[in-house]
């Protein structure tokens, strides 16, 4: 692509990095099989170049290591002690150089992705192109669904679904766990016979529950997400042939190689790509390309992101093989007031992809300041 070619000759001269620790209240508590989120704490990364241009990234790690082992504090530690120093360690010409540089540090994918994402935003802004274009995305609008947490009662759940169906979301994802599964999905199906529907177990089951999971087959779910252990590829191979419903993996896929192994083994038929979980936009794109080659559809997962993370999700979803609606709901689904302007809006289940350079949304510094609890600036060491 012309823009990418033009980018080859340039250097990215990052002068300093600011890490901010933000805290925002969700509009409503969000409950999964592993716990409830009400307050979201996260790290916002700002990289600033020699001309004062800023790039933005957002860490999707939560305060508690429920979803994965990373937390806000471990991310801060990794960024401060290792990743920011690696970023400054030698000249950088292209953000795609970062995964190799960060490979010196094992795992800690969400910390890596937050910094890599900020550099991608800066890079695209310097090129004067939208981030989606810098990544090779083509869609002008993306289809989105919504992920609905476990509710106090089935009636509550049906009411919430009603609201989102009325808003036009392209599919409904319901969280399940043992005891909140077959009966609940049956009631949802009865109330909404035609809605594209899926269930996310967040690894709440084992192979011993195969019968229970088979009982979900009759409801025509698009997929069941991560039924078994968060680090498993092998038990899922045994489960998939027992089910008609396609298995989609979320937690288990942390890299291109995980995706390759899962597809080779037959652990899943669909992959949920989360930029943070796989270590950044470049790895996300590689997994997307692999799945495209293999005829396996992907979609973009969510981590209850604020606006910056949401904007990155929108950009990656413009790649062609993000063929199924993702979890990138509107800002107003989560927040009274987001940290970007305009906020992410969903009309008729579609998000119009912004075409301003970089992430395409302005970071609202007043809101960022309002939510920031503390911050730290890291300057590139002066060169001799
Ligand atoms: O498994 O996809 C998940 C939220 C927190 C942790 C894990 C998951 C989720 C969601 C919500 O499903 C997606 C979103 O709306 O951001
Ligand atoms: Mg999931």
mmCIF file of C-alpha atoms in Angstrom, residues 2-188:
data_model
loop_
_atom_site.group_PDB
_atom_site.id
_atom_site.type_symbol
_atom_site.label_atom_id
_atom_site.label_comp_id
_atom_site.label_asym_id
_atom_site.label_seq_id
_atom_site.Cartn_x
_atom_site.Cartn_y
_atom_site.Cartn_z
ATOM 1 C CA UNK A 2 1.246 3.458 -0.859
ATOM 2 C CA UNK A 3 0.928 4.851 2.660
ATOM 3 C CA UNK A 4 2.777 1.926 4.210
ATOM 4 C CA UNK A 5 5.537 2.278 1.620
ATOM 5 C CA UNK A 6 5.812 5.972 2.347
ATOM 6 C CA UNK A 7 6.149 5.040 6.005
ATOM 7 C CA UNK A 8 9.242 2.902 5.417
ATOM 8 C CA UNK A 9 11.564 5.834 5.070
ATOM 9 C CA UNK A 10 10.610 7.577 8.260
ATOM 10 C CA UNK A 11 11.758 7.272 11.844
ATOM 11 C CA UNK A 12 9.395 7.507 14.768
ATOM 12 C CA UNK A 13 11.066 9.922 17.169
ATOM 13 C CA UNK A 14 9.331 9.403 20.473
ATOM 14 C CA UNK A 15 10.530 11.967 23.029
ATOM 15 C CA UNK A 16 8.488 10.883 26.006
ATOM 16 C CA UNK A 17 5.830 8.497 27.222
ATOM 17 C CA UNK A 18 3.134 9.291 29.776
ATOM 18 C CA UNK A 19 1.452 6.498 31.696
ATOM 19 C CA UNK A 20 -1.826 7.501 33.344
ATOM 20 C CA UNK A 21 -3.805 5.417 35.795
ATOM 21 C CA UNK A 22 -7.519 6.060 35.226
ATOM 22 C CA UNK A 23 -10.598 4.966 37.089
ATOM 23 C CA UNK A 24 -14.077 5.024 35.558
ATOM 24 C CA UNK A 25 -17.407 3.715 36.819
ATOM 25 C CA UNK A 26 -19.385 1.414 34.554
ATOM 26 C CA UNK A 27 -23.037 2.430 34.133
ATOM 27 C CA UNK A 28 -24.092 -1.040 35.242
ATOM 28 C CA UNK A 29 -22.190 -3.899 36.887
ATOM 29 C CA UNK A 30 -20.967 -6.521 34.394
ATOM 30 C CA UNK A 31 -21.004 -10.133 35.632
ATOM 31 C CA UNK A 32 -19.248 -13.108 34.032
ATOM 32 C CA UNK A 33 -18.683 -16.673 35.235
ATOM 33 C CA UNK A 34 -15.544 -15.442 37.004
ATOM 34 C CA UNK A 35 -16.682 -12.244 38.693
ATOM 35 C CA UNK A 36 -18.354 -8.835 38.594
ATOM 36 C CA UNK A 37 -16.897 -5.587 37.271
ATOM 37 C CA UNK A 38 -18.272 -2.234 38.422
ATOM 38 C CA UNK A 39 -15.281 0.073 38.577
ATOM 39 C CA UNK A 40 -12.804 -0.049 35.725
ATOM 40 C CA UNK A 41 -9.203 0.889 36.440
ATOM 41 C CA UNK A 42 -6.843 0.971 33.485
ATOM 42 C CA UNK A 43 -3.654 2.459 32.100
ATOM 43 C CA UNK A 44 -3.799 4.991 29.304
ATOM 44 C CA UNK A 45 -0.534 5.286 27.342
ATOM 45 C CA UNK A 46 0.443 8.470 25.522
ATOM 46 C CA UNK A 47 3.560 8.575 23.340
ATOM 47 C CA UNK A 48 4.693 12.015 22.200
ATOM 48 C CA UNK A 49 7.139 12.634 19.360
ATOM 49 C CA UNK A 50 9.669 15.413 18.767
ATOM 50 C CA UNK A 51 6.995 17.546 17.044
ATOM 51 C CA UNK A 52 4.519 17.195 19.892
ATOM 52 C CA UNK A 53 2.253 14.709 18.082
ATOM 53 C CA UNK A 54 0.591 12.242 20.476
ATOM 54 C CA UNK A 55 -0.316 8.598 19.979
ATOM 55 C CA UNK A 56 -2.690 6.809 22.344
ATOM 56 C CA UNK A 57 -2.989 3.268 23.633
ATOM 57 C CA UNK A 58 -5.090 1.648 26.348
ATOM 58 C CA UNK A 59 -4.223 -1.373 28.451
ATOM 59 C CA UNK A 60 -7.144 -3.798 28.745
ATOM 60 C CA UNK A 61 -5.826 -5.503 31.893
ATOM 61 C CA UNK A 62 -8.279 -5.456 34.793
ATOM 62 C CA UNK A 63 -7.459 -4.776 38.470
ATOM 63 C CA UNK A 64 -8.027 -8.425 39.388
ATOM 64 C CA UNK A 65 -6.437 -11.369 37.502
ATOM 65 C CA UNK A 66 -9.695 -13.172 36.706
ATOM 66 C CA UNK A 67 -9.666 -13.158 32.953
ATOM 67 C CA UNK A 68 -5.899 -13.600 32.683
ATOM 68 C CA UNK A 69 -2.902 -13.240 34.975
ATOM 69 C CA UNK A 70 -2.200 -9.635 33.981
ATOM 70 C CA UNK A 71 -3.418 -6.759 36.149
ATOM 71 C CA UNK A 72 -3.245 -2.978 36.012
ATOM 72 C CA UNK A 73 -0.320 -3.087 38.446
ATOM 73 C CA UNK A 74 1.639 -5.787 36.609
ATOM 74 C CA UNK A 75 1.118 -3.828 33.379
ATOM 75 C CA UNK A 76 2.421 -0.644 34.984
ATOM 76 C CA UNK A 77 5.468 -2.536 36.260
ATOM 77 C CA UNK A 78 6.179 -4.118 32.865
ATOM 78 C CA UNK A 79 5.760 -0.829 31.035
ATOM 79 C CA UNK A 80 7.860 1.194 33.440
ATOM 80 C CA UNK A 81 10.703 -1.268 34.006
ATOM 81 C CA UNK A 82 10.961 -3.034 30.656
ATOM 82 C CA UNK A 83 8.771 -2.008 27.753
ATOM 83 C CA UNK A 84 9.232 1.767 27.744
ATOM 84 C CA UNK A 85 13.034 1.323 28.110
ATOM 85 C CA UNK A 86 12.939 -1.136 25.166
ATOM 86 C CA UNK A 87 10.978 1.371 23.104
ATOM 87 C CA UNK A 88 13.682 3.971 23.782
ATOM 88 C CA UNK A 89 16.580 1.523 23.343
ATOM 89 C CA UNK A 90 17.134 2.154 19.625
ATOM 90 C CA UNK A 91 15.585 4.011 16.681
ATOM 91 C CA UNK A 92 12.222 2.781 15.451
ATOM 92 C CA UNK A 93 11.122 3.002 11.827
ATOM 93 C CA UNK A 94 7.852 1.114 11.907
ATOM 94 C CA UNK A 95 5.502 -0.113 14.657
ATOM 95 C CA UNK A 96 5.727 -3.633 13.207
ATOM 96 C CA UNK A 97 9.285 -3.749 14.611
ATOM 97 C CA UNK A 98 7.938 -3.682 18.153
ATOM 98 C CA UNK A 99 6.717 -7.276 18.541
ATOM 99 C CA UNK A 100 10.234 -8.571 17.897
ATOM 100 C CA UNK A 101 11.740 -6.018 20.249
ATOM 101 C CA UNK A 102 9.209 -6.841 22.961
ATOM 102 C CA UNK A 103 9.799 -10.590 22.467
ATOM 103 C CA UNK A 104 12.729 -10.144 24.869
ATOM 104 C CA UNK A 105 9.995 -10.032 27.525
ATOM 105 C CA UNK A 106 7.865 -13.141 27.961
ATOM 106 C CA UNK A 107 4.053 -12.834 27.818
ATOM 107 C CA UNK A 108 2.567 -9.680 29.406
ATOM 108 C CA UNK A 109 0.668 -9.196 26.172
ATOM 109 C CA UNK A 110 -1.729 -6.528 27.409
ATOM 110 C CA UNK A 111 1.137 -4.323 28.554
ATOM 111 C CA UNK A 112 2.882 -4.762 25.185
ATOM 112 C CA UNK A 113 -0.304 -4.096 23.235
ATOM 113 C CA UNK A 114 -1.013 -0.854 25.108
ATOM 114 C CA UNK A 115 2.362 0.628 24.149
ATOM 115 C CA UNK A 116 2.396 -0.825 20.616
ATOM 116 C CA UNK A 117 -1.111 0.572 20.039
ATOM 117 C CA UNK A 118 -0.005 4.062 21.047
ATOM 118 C CA UNK A 119 2.920 3.859 18.606
ATOM 119 C CA UNK A 120 0.576 2.700 15.802
ATOM 120 C CA UNK A 121 -1.696 5.683 16.434
ATOM 121 C CA UNK A 122 1.269 8.051 16.320
ATOM 122 C CA UNK A 123 2.635 6.368 13.192
ATOM 123 C CA UNK A 124 -0.683 6.661 11.345
ATOM 124 C CA UNK A 125 -1.038 10.300 12.397
ATOM 125 C CA UNK A 126 2.456 11.059 11.059
ATOM 126 C CA UNK A 127 1.484 9.419 7.770
ATOM 127 C CA UNK A 128 -1.777 11.341 7.771
ATOM 128 C CA UNK A 129 -3.881 8.211 7.353
ATOM 129 C CA UNK A 130 -6.529 6.556 9.504
ATOM 130 C CA UNK A 131 -5.200 3.679 11.602
ATOM 131 C CA UNK A 132 -7.532 1.233 9.822
ATOM 132 C CA UNK A 133 -5.862 2.119 6.526
ATOM 133 C CA UNK A 134 -2.353 1.793 7.997
ATOM 134 C CA UNK A 135 -3.362 -1.731 9.072
ATOM 135 C CA UNK A 136 -4.753 -2.624 5.648
ATOM 136 C CA UNK A 137 -8.422 -2.456 6.633
ATOM 137 C CA UNK A 138 -11.015 -1.710 3.984
ATOM 138 C CA UNK A 139 -14.453 -1.549 5.614
ATOM 139 C CA UNK A 140 -16.143 1.841 5.895
ATOM 140 C CA UNK A 141 -18.527 0.634 8.572
ATOM 141 C CA UNK A 142 -18.447 -2.350 10.893
ATOM 142 C CA UNK A 143 -21.210 -4.551 12.241
ATOM 143 C CA UNK A 144 -21.346 -4.934 15.993
ATOM 144 C CA UNK A 145 -23.086 -7.001 18.611
ATOM 145 C CA UNK A 146 -23.315 -6.609 22.361
ATOM 146 C CA UNK A 147 -22.157 -8.776 25.253
ATOM 147 C CA UNK A 148 -24.631 -9.003 28.115
ATOM 148 C CA UNK A 149 -23.475 -10.010 31.576
ATOM 149 C CA UNK A 150 -25.183 -12.480 33.877
ATOM 150 C CA UNK A 151 -28.310 -10.781 35.276
ATOM 151 C CA UNK A 152 -30.062 -11.233 38.650
ATOM 152 C CA UNK A 153 -33.068 -12.937 36.991
ATOM 153 C CA UNK A 154 -34.056 -14.276 33.583
ATOM 154 C CA UNK A 155 -36.703 -11.536 33.336
ATOM 155 C CA UNK A 156 -34.003 -8.929 33.814
ATOM 156 C CA UNK A 157 -31.990 -10.580 31.064
ATOM 157 C CA UNK A 158 -34.933 -10.644 28.659
ATOM 158 C CA UNK A 159 -35.567 -6.948 29.274
ATOM 159 C CA UNK A 160 -31.938 -6.056 28.648
ATOM 160 C CA UNK A 161 -31.881 -8.103 25.433
ATOM 161 C CA UNK A 162 -35.108 -6.434 24.290
ATOM 162 C CA UNK A 163 -33.450 -3.045 24.645
ATOM 163 C CA UNK A 164 -30.374 -3.991 22.599
ATOM 164 C CA UNK A 165 -32.356 -5.779 19.910
ATOM 165 C CA UNK A 166 -34.477 -2.625 19.576
ATOM 166 C CA UNK A 167 -31.265 -0.603 19.173
ATOM 167 C CA UNK A 168 -30.313 -2.789 16.215
ATOM 168 C CA UNK A 169 -27.285 -4.681 17.571
ATOM 169 C CA UNK A 170 -26.396 -7.396 15.050
ATOM 170 C CA UNK A 171 -26.074 -10.208 17.561
ATOM 171 C CA UNK A 172 -26.599 -10.813 21.228
ATOM 172 C CA UNK A 173 -23.994 -12.529 23.389
ATOM 173 C CA UNK A 174 -25.129 -13.937 26.696
ATOM 174 C CA UNK A 175 -22.752 -14.958 29.460
ATOM 175 C CA UNK A 176 -23.337 -18.449 30.817
ATOM 176 C CA UNK A 177 -22.053 -20.571 33.714
ATOM 177 C CA UNK A 178 -23.157 -23.884 35.234
ATOM 178 C CA UNK A 179 -26.657 -23.261 36.592
ATOM 179 C CA UNK A 180 -27.210 -20.219 34.338
ATOM 180 C CA UNK A 181 -27.160 -21.867 30.940
ATOM 181 C CA UNK A 182 -29.585 -24.298 29.304
ATOM 182 C CA UNK A 183 -32.773 -23.009 30.969
ATOM 183 C CA UNK A 184 -31.738 -19.407 30.451
ATOM 184 C CA UNK A 185 -30.870 -19.867 26.771
ATOM 185 C CA UNK A 186 -34.153 -21.736 26.243
ATOM 186 C CA UNK A 187 -36.095 -18.752 27.625
ATOM 187 C CA UNK A 188 -34.071 -16.307 25.557
#
